[in-house]
Amino acid sequence: MVENEIQYLPWQQFRQMVPPILGLEVRRLSRHIAVEEISSDTRNQLVKTRFELRRFIACVEEADEEERGSCEAFLDAALLNVAAISDRPEMDYVIDRLRYVRDRIPYVY
């Protein structure tokens, strides 16, 4: 890939890519939720993040090309919720994966 080349992605390929990538993050969040030594506020933020992420995955799986813009709000909500967890550095990878998917959205056709 050329350094300044933007990789455009067909909608069908994006639909195939998103559930496996973000499904791993749902499982990662579930493992962190199961840890007993986290605060209730952190647990609530993790649950909200997981909920919004599941909604985004379901929306992408069900949406056709014309409806795909309606899914972005769920991913944005998941990103906002996980970013609010400042005391958990292990969430940096989750944030990175969500941003990766978010950054790809403008290039889906």
CSV table of N, CA, C and O in Angstrom, one decimal:
chain,number,residue,atom,x,y,z
A,1,MET,N,0.8,-1.2,0.0
A,1,MET,CA,0.0,0.0,0.0
A,1,MET,C,0.9,1.2,0.0
A,1,MET,O,1.9,1.3,0.7
A,2,VAL,N,0.5,2.2,-0.8
A,2,VAL,CA,1.2,3.4,-0.9
A,2,VAL,C,0.9,4.2,0.4
A,2,VAL,O,-0.2,4.2,0.9
A,3,GLU,N,1.9,4.9,0.9
A,3,GLU,CA,1.8,5.6,2.2
A,3,GLU,C,0.6,6.5,2.3
A,3,GLU,O,-0.1,6.6,3.3
A,4,ASN,N,0.3,7.3,1.3
A,4,ASN,CA,-0.8,8.2,1.4
A,4,ASN,C,-2.1,7.7,0.7
A,4,ASN,O,-3.1,8.4,0.5
A,5,GLU,N,-2.1,6.4,0.4
A,5,GLU,CA,-3.3,5.8,-0.3
A,5,GLU,C,-4.4,5.6,0.8
A,5,GLU,O,-4.1,5.0,1.8
A,6,ILE,N,-5.6,6.0,0.5
A,6,ILE,CA,-6.7,5.7,1.3
A,6,ILE,C,-7.4,4.4,0.8
A,6,ILE,O,-7.7,4.3,-0.3
A,7,GLN,N,-7.6,3.5,1.7
A,7,GLN,CA,-8.1,2.2,1.3
A,7,GLN,C,-9.7,2.3,1.4
A,7,GLN,O,-10.2,2.3,2.5
A,8,TYR,N,-10.3,2.3,0.3
A,8,TYR,CA,-11.8,2.3,0.3
A,8,TYR,C,-12.2,0.8,0.4
A,8,TYR,O,-11.5,-0.1,0.1
A,9,LEU,N,-13.4,0.7,1.0
A,9,LEU,CA,-13.9,-0.6,1.4
A,9,LEU,C,-15.3,-0.8,0.9
A,9,LEU,O,-16.2,0.1,1.3
A,10,PRO,N,-15.7,-1.8,0.2
A,10,PRO,CA,-17.1,-2.0,-0.1
A,10,PRO,C,-17.9,-2.4,1.1
A,10,PRO,O,-17.4,-3.0,2.1
A,11,TRP,N,-19.2,-1.9,1.1
A,11,TRP,CA,-20.1,-2.2,2.2
A,11,TRP,C,-20.1,-3.6,2.6
A,11,TRP,O,-20.1,-4.0,3.8
A,12,GLN,N,-20.2,-4.5,1.7
A,12,GLN,CA,-20.3,-6.0,2.0
A,12,GLN,C,-19.1,-6.4,2.7
A,12,GLN,O,-19.2,-7.2,3.7
A,13,GLN,N,-17.9,-6.0,2.3
A,13,GLN,CA,-16.7,-6.4,3.0
A,13,GLN,C,-16.6,-5.8,4.4
A,13,GLN,O,-16.2,-6.5,5.4
A,14,PHE,N,-17.1,-4.6,4.6
A,14,PHE,CA,-17.1,-3.9,5.9
A,14,PHE,C,-18.1,-4.7,6.8
A,14,PHE,O,-17.7,-5.0,8.0
A,15,ARG,N,-19.2,-5.2,6.3
A,15,ARG,CA,-20.2,-6.0,7.1
A,15,ARG,C,-19.6,-7.3,7.5
A,15,ARG,O,-19.9,-7.8,8.6
A,16,GLN,N,-18.7,-7.9,6.7
A,16,GLN,CA,-18.1,-9.1,7.1
A,16,GLN,C,-16.9,-8.9,8.1
A,16,GLN,O,-16.7,-9.7,8.9
A,17,MET,N,-16.3,-7.7,8.0
A,17,MET,CA,-15.1,-7.4,8.8
A,17,MET,C,-15.5,-7.1,10.3
A,17,MET,O,-14.9,-7.5,11.2
A,18,VAL,N,-16.6,-6.3,10.4
A,18,VAL,CA,-16.9,-5.7,11.7
A,18,VAL,C,-17.3,-6.7,12.8
A,18,VAL,O,-16.7,-6.6,13.9
A,19,PRO,N,-18.2,-7.6,12.6
A,19,PRO,CA,-18.6,-8.5,13.7
A,19,PRO,C,-17.4,-9.3,14.3
A,19,PRO,O,-17.3,-9.4,15.5
A,20,PRO,N,-16.5,-9.9,13.5
A,20,PRO,CA,-15.4,-10.6,14.1
A,20,PRO,C,-14.5,-9.7,14.9
A,20,PRO,O,-14.1,-10.0,16.0
A,21,ILE,N,-14.1,-8.6,14.3
A,21,ILE,CA,-13.2,-7.6,15.0
A,21,ILE,C,-13.8,-7.1,16.3
A,21,ILE,O,-13.2,-7.2,17.4
A,22,LEU,N,-15.0,-6.6,16.2
A,22,LEU,CA,-15.6,-6.1,17.4
A,22,LEU,C,-16.2,-7.1,18.4
A,22,LEU,O,-16.4,-6.8,19.6
A,23,GLY,N,-16.5,-8.3,17.9
A,23,GLY,CA,-16.9,-9.4,18.7
A,23,GLY,C,-15.8,-9.7,19.7
A,23,GLY,O,-16.1,-10.1,20.9
A,24,LEU,N,-14.6,-9.7,19.3
A,24,LEU,CA,-13.5,-9.9,20.2
A,24,LEU,C,-13.5,-8.8,21.3
A,24,LEU,O,-13.2,-9.1,22.5
A,25,GLU,N,-13.8,-7.6,21.0
A,25,GLU,CA,-13.8,-6.5,22.0
A,25,GLU,C,-15.0,-6.7,22.9
A,25,GLU,O,-14.9,-6.4,24.1
A,26,VAL,N,-16.1,-7.2,22.5
A,26,VAL,CA,-17.2,-7.5,23.3
A,26,VAL,C,-16.8,-8.6,24.4
A,26,VAL,O,-17.1,-8.4,25.6
A,27,ARG,N,-16.1,-9.6,23.9
A,27,ARG,CA,-15.6,-10.6,24.9
A,27,ARG,C,-14.6,-10.1,25.8
A,27,ARG,O,-14.6,-10.4,27.0
A,28,ARG,N,-13.7,-9.2,25.3
A,28,ARG,CA,-12.8,-8.6,26.2
A,28,ARG,C,-13.5,-7.7,27.3
A,28,ARG,O,-13.1,-7.8,28.5
A,29,LEU,N,-14.5,-7.0,26.9
A,29,LEU,CA,-15.3,-6.2,27.9
A,29,LEU,C,-16.0,-7.1,28.9
A,29,LEU,O,-16.0,-6.8,30.1
A,30,SER,N,-16.5,-8.2,28.4
A,30,SER,CA,-17.2,-9.1,29.3
A,30,SER,C,-16.3,-9.7,30.3
A,30,SER,O,-16.6,-9.9,31.5
A,31,ARG,N,-15.0,-10.0,29.9
A,31,ARG,CA,-14.0,-10.5,30.9
A,31,ARG,C,-13.7,-9.4,32.0
A,31,ARG,O,-13.6,-9.8,33.2
A,32,HIS,N,-13.6,-8.2,31.6
A,32,HIS,CA,-13.4,-7.1,32.5
A,32,HIS,C,-14.6,-6.9,33.4
A,32,HIS,O,-14.4,-6.5,34.6
A,33,ILE,N,-15.7,-7.0,32.9
A,33,ILE,CA,-16.9,-6.9,33.7
A,33,ILE,C,-17.0,-7.9,34.8
A,33,ILE,O,-17.4,-7.7,35.9
A,34,ALA,N,-16.5,-9.1,34.5
A,34,ALA,CA,-16.6,-10.2,35.4
A,34,ALA,C,-15.6,-10.1,36.6
A,34,ALA,O,-15.7,-10.8,37.6
A,35,VAL,N,-14.6,-9.2,36.5
A,35,VAL,CA,-13.6,-9.0,37.5
A,35,VAL,C,-14.3,-8.4,38.7
A,35,VAL,O,-15.0,-7.4,38.6
A,36,GLU,N,-14.1,-8.9,39.9
A,36,GLU,CA,-14.9,-8.5,41.1
A,36,GLU,C,-14.3,-7.2,41.7
A,36,GLU,O,-15.0,-6.5,42.4
A,37,GLU,N,-13.0,-6.9,41.5
A,37,GLU,CA,-12.4,-5.8,42.2
A,37,GLU,C,-12.5,-4.5,41.4
A,37,GLU,O,-11.8,-3.5,41.8
A,38,ILE,N,-13.4,-4.3,40.5
A,38,ILE,CA,-13.6,-3.0,39.8
A,38,ILE,C,-14.7,-2.3,40.5
A,38,ILE,O,-15.6,-2.9,41.1
A,39,SER,N,-14.7,-1.0,40.4
A,39,SER,CA,-15.8,-0.2,41.1
A,39,SER,C,-17.1,-0.4,40.3
A,39,SER,O,-17.1,-0.7,39.1
A,40,SER,N,-18.2,0.0,41.0
A,40,SER,CA,-19.5,-0.1,40.3
A,40,SER,C,-19.6,0.9,39.2
A,40,SER,O,-20.2,0.6,38.2
A,41,ASP,N,-19.0,2.1,39.3
A,41,ASP,CA,-19.0,3.0,38.2
A,41,ASP,C,-18.3,2.5,37.0
A,41,ASP,O,-18.8,2.7,35.9
A,42,THR,N,-17.1,1.9,37.2
A,42,THR,CA,-16.4,1.3,36.1
A,42,THR,C,-17.1,0.2,35.5
A,42,THR,O,-17.2,0.1,34.2
A,43,ARG,N,-17.7,-0.6,36.3
A,43,ARG,CA,-18.5,-1.8,35.8
A,43,ARG,C,-19.7,-1.2,34.9
A,43,ARG,O,-20.0,-1.7,33.8
A,44,ASN,N,-20.4,-0.2,35.4
A,44,ASN,CA,-21.5,0.4,34.7
A,44,ASN,C,-21.0,0.9,33.3
A,44,ASN,O,-21.7,0.8,32.3
A,45,GLN,N,-19.9,1.6,33.3
A,45,GLN,CA,-19.3,2.1,32.0
A,45,GLN,C,-19.0,1.0,31.1
A,45,GLN,O,-19.3,1.1,29.9
A,46,LEU,N,-18.4,-0.1,31.6
A,46,LEU,CA,-18.1,-1.2,30.7
A,46,LEU,C,-19.4,-1.9,30.2
A,46,LEU,O,-19.4,-2.3,29.0
A,47,VAL,N,-20.4,-2.0,31.0
A,47,VAL,CA,-21.7,-2.6,30.5
A,47,VAL,C,-22.3,-1.7,29.5
A,47,VAL,O,-22.8,-2.2,28.4
A,48,LYS,N,-22.3,-0.4,29.7
A,48,LYS,CA,-22.8,0.5,28.7
A,48,LYS,C,-22.0,0.4,27.3
A,48,LYS,O,-22.6,0.4,26.3
A,49,THR,N,-20.7,0.3,27.5
A,49,THR,CA,-19.9,0.2,26.3
A,49,THR,C,-20.2,-1.1,25.5
A,49,THR,O,-20.4,-1.1,24.3
A,50,ARG,N,-20.3,-2.2,26.3
A,50,ARG,CA,-20.6,-3.5,25.6
A,50,ARG,C,-22.0,-3.5,25.0
A,50,ARG,O,-22.2,-3.9,23.9
A,51,PHE,N,-23.0,-2.8,25.6
A,51,PHE,CA,-24.3,-2.7,25.1
A,51,PHE,C,-24.3,-2.0,23.8
A,51,PHE,O,-24.9,-2.4,22.8
A,52,GLU,N,-23.7,-0.8,23.7
A,52,GLU,CA,-23.7,0.0,22.5
A,52,GLU,C,-22.9,-0.7,21.4
A,52,GLU,O,-23.2,-0.6,20.2
A,53,LEU,N,-21.8,-1.4,21.8
A,53,LEU,CA,-21.0,-2.1,20.8
A,53,LEU,C,-21.8,-3.3,20.2
A,53,LEU,O,-21.8,-3.5,19.0
A,54,ARG,N,-22.6,-4.0,21.0
A,54,ARG,CA,-23.5,-5.0,20.5
A,54,ARG,C,-24.6,-4.4,19.5
A,54,ARG,O,-24.9,-5.0,18.5
A,55,ARG,N,-25.1,-3.3,19.9
A,55,ARG,CA,-26.1,-2.6,19.0
A,55,ARG,C,-25.4,-2.2,17.7
A,55,ARG,O,-26.1,-2.3,16.7
A,56,PHE,N,-24.2,-1.7,17.7
A,56,PHE,CA,-23.5,-1.4,16.5
A,56,PHE,C,-23.3,-2.6,15.6
A,56,PHE,O,-23.6,-2.6,14.4
A,57,ILE,N,-22.9,-3.7,16.2
A,57,ILE,CA,-22.6,-4.9,15.4
A,57,ILE,C,-23.9,-5.4,14.8
A,57,ILE,O,-24.0,-5.7,13.6
A,58,ALA,N,-25.0,-5.4,15.6
A,58,ALA,CA,-26.3,-5.9,15.1
A,58,ALA,C,-26.8,-5.0,14.0
A,58,ALA,O,-27.3,-5.4,13.0
A,59,CYS,N,-26.6,-3.7,14.1
A,59,CYS,CA,-27.0,-2.7,13.1
A,59,CYS,C,-26.3,-2.9,11.8
A,59,CYS,O,-26.9,-3.0,10.7
A,60,VAL,N,-25.0,-3.1,11.9
A,60,VAL,CA,-24.2,-3.4,10.7
A,60,VAL,C,-24.6,-4.6,10.0
A,60,VAL,O,-24.7,-4.7,8.8
A,61,GLU,N,-24.8,-5.7,10.8
A,61,GLU,CA,-25.2,-7.0,10.2
A,61,GLU,C,-26.6,-6.9,9.5
A,61,GLU,O,-26.8,-7.6,8.5
A,62,GLU,N,-27.5,-6.0,10.0
A,62,GLU,CA,-28.8,-6.0,9.4
A,62,GLU,C,-29.0,-4.8,8.4
A,62,GLU,O,-29.9,-4.9,7.5
A,63,ALA,N,-28.1,-3.8,8.4
A,63,ALA,CA,-28.3,-2.6,7.5
A,63,ALA,C,-27.9,-2.9,6.1
A,63,ALA,O,-27.0,-3.7,5.8
A,64,ASP,N,-28.6,-2.3,5.2
A,64,ASP,CA,-28.2,-2.3,3.8
A,64,ASP,C,-27.4,-1.1,3.5
A,64,ASP,O,-27.2,-0.2,4.4
A,65,GLU,N,-27.0,-0.9,2.3
A,65,GLU,CA,-26.1,0.3,2.0
A,65,GLU,C,-26.7,1.6,2.3
A,65,GLU,O,-26.1,2.5,2.8
A,66,GLU,N,-28.0,1.8,2.1
A,66,GLU,CA,-28.7,3.0,2.3
A,66,GLU,C,-28.9,3.3,3.8
A,66,GLU,O,-28.9,4.5,4.2
A,67,GLU,N,-28.9,2.3,4.7
A,67,GLU,CA,-29.2,2.5,6.1
A,67,GLU,C,-27.9,2.5,6.9
A,67,GLU,O,-27.9,2.7,8.1
A,68,ARG,N,-26.7,2.4,6.3
A,68,ARG,CA,-25.5,2.2,7.1
A,68,ARG,C,-25.1,3.4,7.9
A,68,ARG,O,-24.5,3.2,9.0
A,69,GLY,N,-25.5,4.6,7.6
A,69,GLY,CA,-25.2,5.8,8.4
A,69,GLY,C,-25.9,5.8,9.7
A,69,GLY,O,-25.5,6.4,10.6
A,70,SER,N,-27.0,5.0,9.8
A,70,SER,CA,-27.7,5.0,11.1
A,70,SER,C,-27.0,4.2,12.2
A,70,SER,O,-27.3,4.3,13.4
A,71,CYS,N,-26.0,3.5,11.8
A,71,CYS,CA,-25.3,2.6,12.8
A,71,CYS,C,-24.2,3.4,13.5
A,71,CYS,O,-23.8,3.0,14.6
A,72,GLU,N,-23.7,4.4,13.0
A,72,GLU,CA,-22.5,5.2,13.5
A,72,GLU,C,-22.8,5.7,14.9
A,72,GLU,O,-21.8,5.7,15.7
A,73,ALA,N,-24.0,6.0,15.3
A,73,ALA,CA,-24.3,6.6,16.6
A,73,ALA,C,-24.0,5.6,17.7
A,73,ALA,O,-23.5,5.9,18.8
A,74,PHE,N,-24.2,4.3,17.4
A,74,PHE,CA,-23.9,3.2,18.4
A,74,PHE,C,-22.4,3.1,18.7
A,74,PHE,O,-22.0,3.0,19.8
A,75,LEU,N,-21.6,3.2,17.6
A,75,LEU,CA,-20.2,3.1,17.8
A,75,LEU,C,-19.7,4.3,18.5
A,75,LEU,O,-18.8,4.2,19.4
A,76,ASP,N,-20.2,5.5,18.2
A,76,ASP,CA,-19.8,6.7,18.9
A,76,ASP,C,-20.1,6.6,20.4
A,76,ASP,O,-19.3,7.0,21.2
A,77,ALA,N,-21.3,6.1,20.7
A,77,ALA,CA,-21.7,6.0,22.1
A,77,ALA,C,-20.8,5.0,22.8
A,77,ALA,O,-20.4,5.2,24.0
A,78,ALA,N,-20.4,3.9,22.2
A,78,ALA,CA,-19.5,2.9,22.8
A,78,ALA,C,-18.1,3.6,23.0
A,78,ALA,O,-17.5,3.4,24.1
A,79,LEU,N,-17.6,4.4,22.1
A,79,LEU,CA,-16.4,5.0,22.2
A,79,LEU,C,-16.4,6.0,23.4
A,79,LEU,O,-15.5,6.1,24.2
A,80,LEU,N,-17.5,6.8,23.5
A,80,LEU,CA,-17.6,7.8,24.6
A,80,LEU,C,-17.6,7.1,25.9
A,80,LEU,O,-17.0,7.5,26.9
A,81,ASN,N,-18.3,6.0,26.0
A,81,ASN,CA,-18.4,5.2,27.3
A,81,ASN,C,-17.1,4.6,27.7
A,81,ASN,O,-16.7,4.7,28.9
A,82,VAL,N,-16.4,4.0,26.8
A,82,VAL,CA,-15.1,3.4,27.1
A,82,VAL,C,-14.1,4.5,27.4
A,82,VAL,O,-13.2,4.3,28.2
A,83,ALA,N,-14.1,5.6,26.7
A,83,ALA,CA,-13.1,6.6,26.9
A,83,ALA,C,-13.3,7.3,28.3
A,83,ALA,O,-12.4,7.8,28.9
A,84,ALA,N,-14.5,7.1,28.9
A,84,ALA,CA,-14.7,7.7,30.2
A,84,ALA,C,-14.1,6.9,31.3
A,84,ALA,O,-14.0,7.3,32.5
A,85,ILE,N,-13.6,5.7,31.0
A,85,ILE,CA,-12.9,4.8,32.0
A,85,ILE,C,-11.4,5.2,32.0
A,85,ILE,O,-10.7,4.5,31.3
A,86,SER,N,-11.1,6.1,32.8
A,86,SER,CA,-9.7,6.6,32.7
A,86,SER,C,-8.8,5.8,33.7
A,86,SER,O,-7.6,5.8,33.5
A,87,ASP,N,-9.4,5.0,34.6
A,87,ASP,CA,-8.5,4.3,35.5
A,87,ASP,C,-8.2,2.9,35.1
A,87,ASP,O,-7.7,2.1,35.8
A,88,ARG,N,-8.5,2.5,33.8
A,88,ARG,CA,-8.3,1.1,33.3
A,88,ARG,C,-7.4,1.2,32.1
A,88,ARG,O,-8.0,1.3,30.9
A,89,PRO,N,-6.1,1.2,32.2
A,89,PRO,CA,-5.3,1.3,31.0
A,89,PRO,C,-5.4,0.2,30.0
A,89,PRO,O,-5.1,0.3,28.8
A,90,GLU,N,-5.9,-1.0,30.5
A,90,GLU,CA,-6.2,-2.1,29.6
A,90,GLU,C,-7.3,-1.8,28.6
A,90,GLU,O,-7.5,-2.6,27.6
A,91,MET,N,-8.0,-0.8,28.8
A,91,MET,CA,-9.1,-0.4,27.8
A,91,MET,C,-8.5,0.3,26.6
A,91,MET,O,-9.2,0.6,25.6
A,92,ASP,N,-7.2,0.7,26.6
A,92,ASP,CA,-6.6,1.4,25.5
A,92,ASP,C,-6.7,0.6,24.2
A,92,ASP,O,-6.9,1.1,23.1
A,93,TYR,N,-6.6,-0.8,24.3
A,93,TYR,CA,-6.7,-1.6,23.1
A,93,TYR,C,-8.1,-1.6,22.6
A,93,TYR,O,-8.3,-1.5,21.4
A,94,VAL,N,-9.1,-1.6,23.5
A,94,VAL,CA,-10.5,-1.6,23.0
A,94,VAL,C,-10.7,-0.3,22.3
A,94,VAL,O,-11.3,-0.2,21.2
A,95,ILE,N,-10.3,0.8,22.9
A,95,ILE,CA,-10.4,2.1,22.3
A,95,ILE,C,-9.8,2.2,20.9
A,95,ILE,O,-10.3,2.7,19.9
A,96,ASP,N,-8.6,1.6,20.8
A,96,ASP,CA,-7.9,1.5,19.5
A,96,ASP,C,-8.7,0.8,18.5
A,96,ASP,O,-8.8,1.2,17.3
A,97,ARG,N,-9.3,-0.4,18.8
A,97,ARG,CA,-10.0,-1.2,17.9
A,97,ARG,C,-11.3,-0.4,17.4
A,97,ARG,O,-11.7,-0.4,16.3
A,98,LEU,N,-12.0,0.2,18.4
A,98,LEU,CA,-13.2,1.0,18.0
A,98,LEU,C,-12.8,2.2,17.1
A,98,LEU,O,-13.6,2.5,16.2
A,99,ARG,N,-11.7,2.8,17.4
A,99,ARG,CA,-11.3,3.9,16.6
A,99,ARG,C,-10.9,3.5,15.2
A,99,ARG,O,-11.2,4.2,14.2
A,100,TYR,N,-10.3,2.3,15.1
A,100,TYR,CA,-9.9,1.7,13.8
A,100,TYR,C,-11.2,1.6,12.9
A,100,TYR,O,-11.2,2.0,11.8
A,101,VAL,N,-12.2,1.0,13.5
A,101,VAL,CA,-13.5,0.8,12.8
A,101,VAL,C,-14.1,2.1,12.5
A,101,VAL,O,-14.6,2.3,11.3
A,102,ARG,N,-14.1,3.0,13.4
A,102,ARG,CA,-14.7,4.3,13.2
A,102,ARG,C,-14.0,5.1,12.1
A,102,ARG,O,-14.6,5.8,11.3
A,103,ASP,N,-12.7,5.0,12.1
A,103,ASP,CA,-11.9,5.7,11.0
A,103,ASP,C,-12.2,5.1,9.6
A,103,ASP,O,-11.9,5.8,8.6
A,104,ARG,N,-12.6,3.9,9.6
A,104,ARG,CA,-12.8,3.2,8.3
A,104,ARG,C,-14.2,3.6,7.6
A,104,ARG,O,-14.4,3.6,6.4
A,105,ILE,N,-15.1,4.0,8.5
A,105,ILE,CA,-16.5,4.3,8.0
A,105,ILE,C,-16.6,5.3,6.9
A,105,ILE,O,-17.3,5.1,5.9
A,106,PRO,N,-15.8,6.4,6.9
A,106,PRO,CA,-16.0,7.4,5.8
A,106,PRO,C,-15.5,6.8,4.4
A,106,PRO,O,-15.8,7.3,3.4
A,107,TYR,N,-14.8,5.7,4.5
A,107,TYR,CA,-14.2,5.1,3.2
A,107,TYR,C,-15.0,3.9,2.7
A,107,TYR,O,-14.5,3.2,1.9
A,108,VAL,N,-16.1,3.7,3.4
A,108,VAL,CA,-17.0,2.5,2.9
A,108,VAL,C,-17.9,3.0,1.8
A,108,VAL,O,-18.5,4.1,1.9
A,109,TYR,N,-18.0,2.3,0.8
A,109,TYR,CA,-18.8,2.6,-0.4
A,109,TYR,C,-19.8,1.5,-0.7
A,109,TYR,O,-19.6,0.4,-0.3
